[in-house]
Short mmCIF file of C-alpha atoms in Angstrom, two decimals:
data_model
loop_
_atom_site.label_atom_id
_atom_site.label_comp_id
_atom_site.label_asym_id
_atom_site.label_seq_id
_atom_site.Cartn_x
_atom_site.Cartn_y
_atom_site.Cartn_z
CA UNK A 958 0.00 0.00 0.00
CA UNK A 959 1.09 3.63 -0.48
CA UNK A 960 1.60 4.25 3.24
CA UNK A 961 4.01 1.28 3.43
CA UNK A 962 6.03 2.92 0.66
CA UNK A 963 6.05 6.17 2.63
CA UNK A 964 6.94 4.41 5.88
CA UNK A 965 10.13 2.96 4.43
CA UNK A 966 11.63 6.32 3.50
CA UNK A 967 13.31 9.14 5.41
CA UNK A 968 11.66 12.59 5.29
CA UNK A 969 13.98 15.38 6.55
CA UNK A 970 11.21 17.99 6.69
CA UNK A 971 8.41 15.71 7.82
CA UNK A 972 5.18 14.78 6.03
CA UNK A 973 1.58 15.05 7.29
CA UNK A 974 -1.25 13.35 5.39
CA UNK A 975 -4.84 14.60 5.93
CA UNK A 976 -8.20 13.31 4.80
CA UNK A 977 -10.81 15.51 3.10
CA UNK A 978 -12.16 16.74 6.46
CA UNK A 979 -8.76 17.81 7.74
CA UNK A 980 -8.16 14.79 10.01
CA UNK A 981 -4.60 13.50 10.31
CA UNK A 982 -4.15 10.11 8.60
CA UNK A 983 -0.39 9.78 8.90
CA UNK A 984 2.63 11.70 10.20
CA UNK A 985 6.17 11.03 9.04
CA UNK A 986 9.25 12.67 10.53
CA UNK A 987 12.99 12.53 10.00
CA UNK A 988 13.20 8.88 11.05
CA UNK A 989 9.89 7.62 9.58
CA UNK A 990 6.89 7.18 11.89
CA UNK A 991 7.56 9.71 14.63
CA UNK A 992 4.14 10.48 16.08
CA UNK A 993 4.82 8.93 19.49
CA UNK A 994 8.17 10.52 20.20
CA UNK A 995 8.72 12.25 23.52
CA UNK A 996 10.40 15.55 24.27
CA UNK A 997 13.78 14.58 25.70
CA UNK A 998 14.00 17.64 27.96
CA UNK A 999 10.66 17.36 29.77
CA UNK A 1000 9.64 13.75 29.13
CA UNK A 1001 6.29 14.96 27.82
CA UNK A 1002 4.95 13.97 24.43
CA UNK A 1003 5.90 16.24 21.54
CA UNK A 1004 3.71 18.32 19.21
CA UNK A 1005 2.96 15.53 16.77
CA UNK A 1006 1.79 13.13 19.47
CA UNK A 1007 -0.38 15.84 20.97
CA UNK A 1008 -1.98 16.71 17.64
CA UNK A 1009 -2.74 13.04 17.06
CA UNK A 1010 -4.40 12.85 20.48
CA UNK A 1011 -6.42 15.96 19.69
CA UNK A 1012 -7.43 14.48 16.35
CA UNK A 1013 -8.64 11.32 18.12
CA UNK A 1014 -10.59 13.52 20.52
CA UNK A 1015 -12.33 15.20 17.58
CA UNK A 1016 -13.30 11.77 16.21
CA UNK A 1017 -14.59 10.71 19.66
CA UNK A 1018 -16.78 13.81 19.85
CA UNK A 1019 -18.03 13.05 16.32
CA UNK A 1020 -19.27 9.70 17.64
CA UNK A 1021 -21.35 11.43 20.30
CA UNK A 1022 -18.87 12.06 23.11
CA UNK A 1023 -19.06 15.25 25.16
CA UNK A 1024 -16.93 18.23 24.08
CA UNK A 1025 -13.58 18.88 25.72
CA UNK A 1026 -11.08 21.72 25.79
CA UNK A 1027 -7.46 22.50 25.00
CA UNK A 1028 -5.16 24.83 26.92
CA UNK A 1029 -1.97 26.33 25.47
CA UNK A 1030 0.53 27.63 28.05
CA UNK A 1031 3.50 29.90 27.44
CA UNK A 1032 6.14 31.02 29.96
CA UNK A 1033 6.23 34.80 30.34
CA UNK A 1034 9.52 36.55 29.53
CA UNK A 1035 11.36 33.26 29.04
CA UNK A 1036 13.95 34.89 26.79
CA UNK A 1037 14.84 37.34 29.56
CA UNK A 1038 15.22 34.39 31.96
CA UNK A 1039 17.61 32.68 29.52
CA UNK A 1040 19.57 35.87 28.96
CA UNK A 1041 19.98 36.45 32.70
CA UNK A 1042 20.58 32.93 34.03
CA UNK A 1043 21.80 31.05 30.97
CA UNK A 1044 20.31 28.33 28.77
CA UNK A 1045 21.16 25.61 31.27
CA UNK A 1046 18.94 27.28 33.86
CA UNK A 1047 16.31 27.79 31.14
CA UNK A 1048 16.34 24.06 30.40
CA UNK A 1049 15.94 23.27 34.11
CA UNK A 1050 13.01 25.66 34.28
CA UNK A 1051 11.31 24.01 31.31
CA UNK A 1052 11.89 20.57 32.81
CA UNK A 1053 10.49 21.68 36.18
CA UNK A 1054 7.42 23.30 34.61
CA UNK A 1055 6.84 20.22 32.45
CA UNK A 1056 6.97 17.97 35.52
CA UNK A 1057 4.52 20.22 37.37
CA UNK A 1058 2.12 20.15 34.43
CA UNK A 1059 2.36 16.34 34.26
CA UNK A 1060 1.57 15.90 37.97
CA UNK A 1061 -1.48 18.17 37.67
CA UNK A 1062 -3.19 15.98 35.05
CA UNK A 1063 -6.15 13.69 35.45
CA UNK A 1064 -5.85 10.19 34.00
CA UNK A 1065 -7.74 11.15 30.84
CA UNK A 1066 -5.79 14.36 30.23
CA UNK A 1067 -2.74 14.64 28.01
CA UNK A 1068 -0.01 17.26 28.15
CA UNK A 1069 2.75 18.00 25.65
CA UNK A 1070 5.59 20.37 24.97
CA UNK A 1071 4.71 22.01 21.68
CA UNK A 1072 8.12 23.61 21.33
CA UNK A 1073 10.29 26.24 22.97
CA UNK A 1074 8.56 27.42 26.14
CA UNK A 1075 5.07 26.49 24.95
CA UNK A 1076 3.07 23.62 26.42
CA UNK A 1077 -0.43 22.27 25.82
CA UNK A 1078 -2.98 20.26 27.78
CA UNK A 1079 -5.90 18.32 26.28
CA UNK A 1080 -8.80 17.85 28.72
CA UNK A 1081 -11.53 15.52 27.38
CA UNK A 1082 -15.13 15.87 28.57
CA UNK A 1083 -14.31 19.24 30.12
CA UNK A 1084 -15.96 22.56 29.40
CA UNK A 1085 -13.83 25.60 28.62
CA UNK A 1086 -14.86 27.14 31.95
CA UNK A 1087 -13.86 24.00 33.86
CA UNK A 1088 -10.59 23.84 31.94
CA UNK A 1089 -9.87 27.50 32.70
CA UNK A 1090 -10.45 26.86 36.41
CA UNK A 1091 -7.99 23.94 36.29
CA UNK A 1092 -5.46 26.13 34.50
CA UNK A 1093 -5.77 28.86 37.13
CA UNK A 1094 -4.84 26.30 39.78
CA UNK A 1095 -1.89 25.17 37.65
CA UNK A 1096 -0.77 28.78 37.10
CA UNK A 1097 -0.72 29.27 40.88
CA UNK A 1098 1.33 26.07 41.35
CA UNK A 1099 3.84 27.11 38.69
CA UNK A 1100 4.02 30.56 40.27
CA UNK A 1101 5.26 28.94 43.47
CA UNK A 1102 8.25 27.37 41.69
CA UNK A 1103 11.76 28.72 42.27
CA UNK A 1104 14.42 27.80 39.73
CA UNK A 1105 17.96 29.13 40.01
CA UNK A 1106 16.81 31.44 42.79
CA UNK A 1107 14.77 33.40 40.28
CA UNK A 1108 11.66 35.41 40.92
CA UNK A 1109 8.27 33.62 40.63
CA UNK A 1110 7.55 31.98 37.31
CA UNK A 1111 4.43 33.18 35.51
CA UNK A 1112 2.66 31.60 32.57
CA UNK A 1113 -0.09 32.90 30.31
CA UNK A 1114 -2.77 30.47 29.16
CA UNK A 1115 -5.29 30.35 26.33
CA UNK A 1116 -8.19 27.88 26.50
CA UNK A 1117 -10.40 26.77 23.60
CA UNK A 1118 -13.31 24.34 23.37
CA UNK A 1119 -12.83 21.12 21.42
CA UNK A 1120 -16.09 20.43 19.64
CA UNK A 1121 -17.12 18.30 16.70
CA UNK A 1122 -14.71 18.09 13.76
CA UNK A 1123 -17.49 19.77 11.78
CA UNK A 1124 -16.69 22.89 13.82
CA UNK A 1125 -12.92 22.76 13.41
CA UNK A 1126 -9.82 20.69 12.70
CA UNK A 1127 -6.84 20.09 14.93
CA UNK A 1128 -5.14 23.16 13.47
CA UNK A 1129 -8.14 25.45 14.00
CA UNK A 1130 -8.66 24.32 17.62
CA UNK A 1131 -5.01 25.02 18.43
CA UNK A 1132 -5.34 28.29 16.52
CA UNK A 1133 -8.25 29.38 18.73
CA UNK A 1134 -6.27 28.51 21.86
CA UNK A 1135 -3.24 30.39 20.49
CA UNK A 1136 -5.42 33.44 19.85
CA UNK A 1137 -6.61 33.37 23.46
CA UNK A 1138 -3.01 32.94 24.63
CA UNK A 1139 -1.94 35.97 22.58
CA UNK A 1140 -4.83 37.95 24.07
CA UNK A 1141 -3.66 36.94 27.56
CA UNK A 1142 -0.11 38.06 26.74
CA UNK A 1143 -1.41 41.48 25.71
CA UNK A 1144 -4.10 42.07 28.34
CA UNK A 1145 -3.66 39.60 31.18
CA UNK A 1146 -0.09 38.34 31.35
CA UNK A 1147 0.12 35.58 33.92
CA UNK A 1148 -3.61 34.90 33.54
CA UNK A 1149 -6.03 32.55 31.77
CA UNK A 1150 -8.22 33.61 28.84
CA UNK A 1151 -10.97 31.59 27.12
CA UNK A 1152 -11.17 31.92 23.34
CA UNK A 1153 -14.23 33.71 22.01
CA UNK A 1154 -15.35 35.05 18.62
CA UNK A 1155 -13.96 38.41 17.57
CA UNK A 1156 -10.95 38.27 19.89
CA UNK A 1157 -8.36 38.72 17.14
CA UNK A 1158 -10.38 41.48 15.50
CA UNK A 1159 -10.25 43.38 18.80
CA UNK A 1160 -6.50 42.90 19.04
CA UNK A 1161 -5.98 44.03 15.45
CA UNK A 1162 -8.12 47.11 16.06
CA UNK A 1163 -6.12 47.92 19.21
CA UNK A 1164 -2.87 47.41 17.32
CA UNK A 1165 -4.06 49.73 14.55
CA UNK A 1166 -5.05 52.37 17.11
CA UNK A 1167 -1.64 52.15 18.78
CA UNK A 1168 0.06 52.34 15.40
CA UNK A 1169 -1.95 55.43 14.48
CA UNK A 1170 -1.23 57.02 17.86
CA UNK A 1171 2.50 56.42 17.36
CA UNK A 1172 2.31 58.47 14.15
CA UNK A 1173 0.33 61.35 15.58
CA UNK A 1174 1.69 64.43 17.32
CA UNK A 1175 -0.04 64.87 20.68
CA UNK A 1176 0.33 68.65 20.74
CA UNK A 1177 -1.28 69.44 17.38
CA UNK A 1178 -3.17 66.31 16.31
CA UNK A 1179 -1.15 66.36 13.08
CA UNK A 1180 0.96 63.50 11.84
CA UNK A 1181 4.43 63.50 13.37
CA UNK A 1182 8.02 63.30 12.16
CA UNK A 1183 8.00 59.49 11.92
CA UNK A 1184 4.85 59.59 9.81
CA UNK A 1185 6.42 62.22 7.55
CA UNK A 1186 9.48 60.02 6.99
CA UNK A 1187 7.29 57.09 5.96
CA UNK A 1188 4.95 59.15 3.77
CA UNK A 1189 7.64 61.11 1.95
CA UNK A 1190 9.52 57.88 1.16
CA UNK A 1191 6.31 56.36 -0.22
CA UNK A 1192 5.43 59.47 -2.25
CA UNK A 1193 8.99 59.73 -3.54
CA UNK A 1194 8.88 56.14 -4.81
CA UNK A 1195 5.42 56.54 -6.36
CA UNK A 1196 6.42 59.78 -8.09
CA UNK A 1197 9.64 58.24 -9.40
CA UNK A 1198 7.76 55.33 -10.93
CA UNK A 1199 5.11 57.65 -12.37
CA UNK A 1200 7.76 59.98 -13.77
CA UNK A 1201 6.52 63.24 -12.25
CA UNK A 1202 7.65 65.57 -9.42
CA UNK A 1203 5.95 66.52 -6.14
CA UNK A 1204 6.15 69.47 -3.78
CA UNK A 1205 7.64 69.81 -0.31
CA UNK A 1206 7.16 72.76 2.07
CA UNK A 1207 8.84 73.53 5.37
CA UNK A 1208 7.38 76.18 7.71
CA UNK A 1209 8.81 77.58 10.92
CA UNK A 1210 7.03 79.84 13.45
CA UNK A 1211 8.97 83.08 13.78
CA UNK A 1212 10.30 84.07 17.24
CA UNK A 1213 8.58 81.12 18.90
CA UNK A 1214 11.05 81.01 21.77
CA UNK A 1215 10.06 84.57 22.66
CA UNK A 1216 6.38 83.61 22.35
CA UNK A 1217 6.80 80.86 24.95
CA UNK A 1218 8.77 83.19 27.23
CA UNK A 1219 6.04 85.87 27.16
CA UNK A 1220 2.88 83.77 26.93
CA UNK A 1221 3.96 80.54 28.67
CA UNK A 1222 4.34 76.91 27.58
CA UNK A 1223 0.63 76.09 27.61
CA UNK A 1224 -0.12 79.06 25.39
CA UNK A 1225 2.71 77.85 23.15
CA UNK A 1226 1.05 74.45 22.85
CA UNK A 1227 -2.23 76.10 21.88
CA UNK A 1228 -0.44 78.28 19.33
CA UNK A 1229 1.16 75.23 17.73
CA UNK A 1230 -2.28 73.63 17.40
CA UNK A 1231 -3.80 76.77 15.86
CA UNK A 1232 -0.94 77.17 13.41
CA UNK A 1233 -1.22 73.50 12.41
CA UNK A 1234 -4.96 73.88 11.83
CA UNK A 1235 -4.41 76.99 9.73
CA UNK A 1236 -1.72 75.34 7.59
CA UNK A 1237 -3.95 72.31 7.00
CA UNK A 1238 -6.93 74.48 5.99
CA UNK A 1239 -4.74 76.45 3.60
CA UNK A 1240 -3.53 73.34 1.75
CA UNK A 1241 -6.48 71.20 0.60
CA UNK A 1242 -5.24 67.96 -0.91
CA UNK A 1243 -1.92 68.18 0.95
CA UNK A 1244 -0.77 66.56 4.19
CA UNK A 1245 0.70 68.72 6.95
CA UNK A 1246 3.04 67.34 9.64
CA UNK A 1247 4.57 68.68 12.81
CA UNK A 1248 8.19 68.06 11.96
CA UNK A 1249 9.52 68.99 15.38
CA UNK A 1250 9.55 71.96 17.77
CA UNK A 1251 7.90 74.87 15.99
CA UNK A 1252 8.62 73.45 12.52
CA UNK A 1253 6.05 71.97 10.15
CA UNK A 1254 6.30 70.19 6.80
CA UNK A 1255 3.75 69.60 4.05
CA UNK A 1256 3.70 67.20 1.10
CA UNK A 1257 2.11 68.37 -2.15
CA UNK A 1258 1.56 65.27 -4.30
CA UNK A 1259 -0.22 67.29 -6.99
CA UNK A 1260 2.55 69.88 -7.55
CA UNK A 1261 3.95 69.68 -11.08
CA UNK A 1262 5.85 72.96 -11.41
CA UNK A 1263 7.82 75.39 -9.25
CA UNK A 1264 4.85 77.77 -9.56
CA UNK A 1265 2.56 75.24 -7.87
CA UNK A 1266 4.93 74.99 -4.90
CA UNK A 1267 5.51 78.76 -4.73
CA UNK A 1268 1.78 79.52 -4.72
CA UNK A 1269 1.15 77.05 -1.91
CA UNK A 1270 4.04 78.38 0.18
CA UNK A 1271 3.01 82.03 -0.24
CA UNK A 1272 -0.54 81.09 0.72
CA UNK A 1273 0.71 79.63 4.02
CA UNK A 1274 2.53 82.84 4.93
CA UNK A 1275 -0.52 84.92 4.10
CA UNK A 1276 -3.04 82.73 5.98
CA UNK A 1277 -0.97 82.68 9.17
CA UNK A 1278 -0.51 86.44 9.04
CA UNK A 1279 -4.27 86.91 8.48
CA UNK A 1280 -5.02 84.69 11.49
CA UNK A 1281 -3.43 87.45 13.61
CA UNK A 1282 -2.58 85.34 16.65
CA UNK A 1283 -1.21 87.86 19.21
CA UNK A 1284 2.55 87.77 19.79
CA UNK A 1285 3.74 90.45 22.21
CA UNK A 1286 7.24 89.02 22.39
CA UNK A 1287 8.40 89.97 18.90
CA UNK A 1288 11.38 92.33 18.79
CA UNK A 1289 9.63 94.38 16.06
CA UNK A 1290 6.14 94.71 14.54
CA UNK A 1291 3.89 93.05 13.51
CA UNK A 1292 2.94 91.76 16.97
CA UNK A 1293 1.26 88.62 15.59
CA UNK A 1294 2.50 85.11 14.93
CA UNK A 1295 4.08 84.75 11.51
CA UNK A 1296 5.86 81.93 9.70
CA UNK A 1297 8.75 81.61 7.33
CA UNK A 1298 8.19 79.00 4.61
CA UNK A 1299 10.53 77.33 2.12
CA UNK A 1300 9.40 75.28 -0.87
CA UNK A 1301 11.01 72.62 -3.06
CA UNK A 1302 9.84 70.94 -6.25
CA UNK A 1303 11.28 67.45 -5.89
CA UNK A 1304 12.39 65.47 -8.95
CA UNK A 1305 12.65 61.90 -7.58
CA UNK A 1306 14.89 60.71 -10.39
CA UNK A 1307 17.45 63.41 -9.57
CA UNK A 1308 17.58 63.61 -5.77
CA UNK A 1309 16.79 61.62 -2.65
CA UNK A 1310 14.27 62.56 0.01
CA UNK A 1311 17.11 63.50 2.36
CA UNK A 1312 18.57 65.82 -0.26
CA UNK A 1313 15.18 67.45 -0.87
CA UNK A 1314 14.57 68.02 2.85
CA UNK A 1315 18.08 69.39 3.27
CA UNK A 1316 17.54 71.77 0.36
CA UNK A 1317 14.28 73.04 1.88
CA UNK A 1318 15.92 73.41 5.29
CA UNK A 1319 18.76 75.51 3.88
CA UNK A 1320 16.23 77.73 2.08
CA UNK A 1321 14.30 78.12 5.34
CA UNK A 1322 17.45 79.28 7.13
CA UNK A 1323 18.06 81.78 4.33
CA UNK A 1324 14.50 83.08 4.68
CA UNK A 1325 15.02 83.58 8.42
CA UNK A 1326 18.19 85.55 7.71
CA UNK A 1327 16.27 87.77 5.27
CA UNK A 1328 13.85 88.94 7.95
CA UNK A 1329 11.31 86.14 8.42
CA UNK A 1330 7.55 86.31 7.64
CA UNK A 1331 8.12 85.34 4.01
CA UNK A 1332 8.18 82.52 1.48
CA UNK A 1333 11.51 81.44 -0.05
CA UNK A 1334 11.84 79.09 -3.02
CA UNK A 1335 14.76 76.70 -2.63
CA UNK A 1336 17.25 77.07 -5.49
CA UNK A 1337 18.16 73.89 -7.37
CA UNK A 1338 21.43 72.25 -6.33
#
């Protein structure tokens, strides 16, 4: 038969054969049939043996048996433990945790080391809530361990129900438990979380919110320097491939140090926000960033000529002046906030983003030297 032909051969990467419903028919490892091998460090079964046991559990439930549950456990900050105490101590910790897991099992349960510092427990005829309660007791027992004189060991646990194979394969059940484990790592490290629908969507939404917050300037609500670096690189590449230029503006609030000295830091924060709002309103279709301090940048993807950039830059100077934000700290009239702006038409095939920003910055310095409150077009290099 075909499986006898497979059995007689060595498979360095391993082979797994499934049926049409996703059930495991055969597993082959580096030395042939390897599904019952044990982990030499902990003495627990390995991943393949555990997945076969889980697959048998799915078949048992298909025949009318009660649902069970799976728990996936992961040691918290295991890499830090290894870095501090050495891999020998890390191996002793894994062995000790594996032994504690094994002694906590009922006769019908099966534990395994899935790999690294990750373990799993299959609990037949056990609800997810019952399994979670058992895992909380195990977490407390593991927390009492002391290995190499280290601080208490903590583990995070994800628990998922094992239902009929019509509701999931071995891979999907372990995936649900892994999702719950990841949720525990993020929200409840050292705790136990039961898998539920929508959990990963929540985590992705939170990750997206954190990512957006990391790119937003808290003072002005504008995108920040890091966001500018990403966006200008993307626009530069797109414009190079399309074969057309784009515009770049840099704006700096004049005498802002004196503004803060006279009006105070909080008033300075409000002024930054108002200037950012004014710049954004003056440049429809562009993106304005707080570059740092009292300096702003803007990307003009639609600019095709120096005149397009010059018109946008002059408009910024005019709109800020018209806003007439009081500035009693200026050494000379007008006693309102003004900005100096420099503009660059960037030809992506001829210069890098760093070169374009440097060219705009040098033009901005020149504009400051000429008396501020003006627009300066950057000369070509």
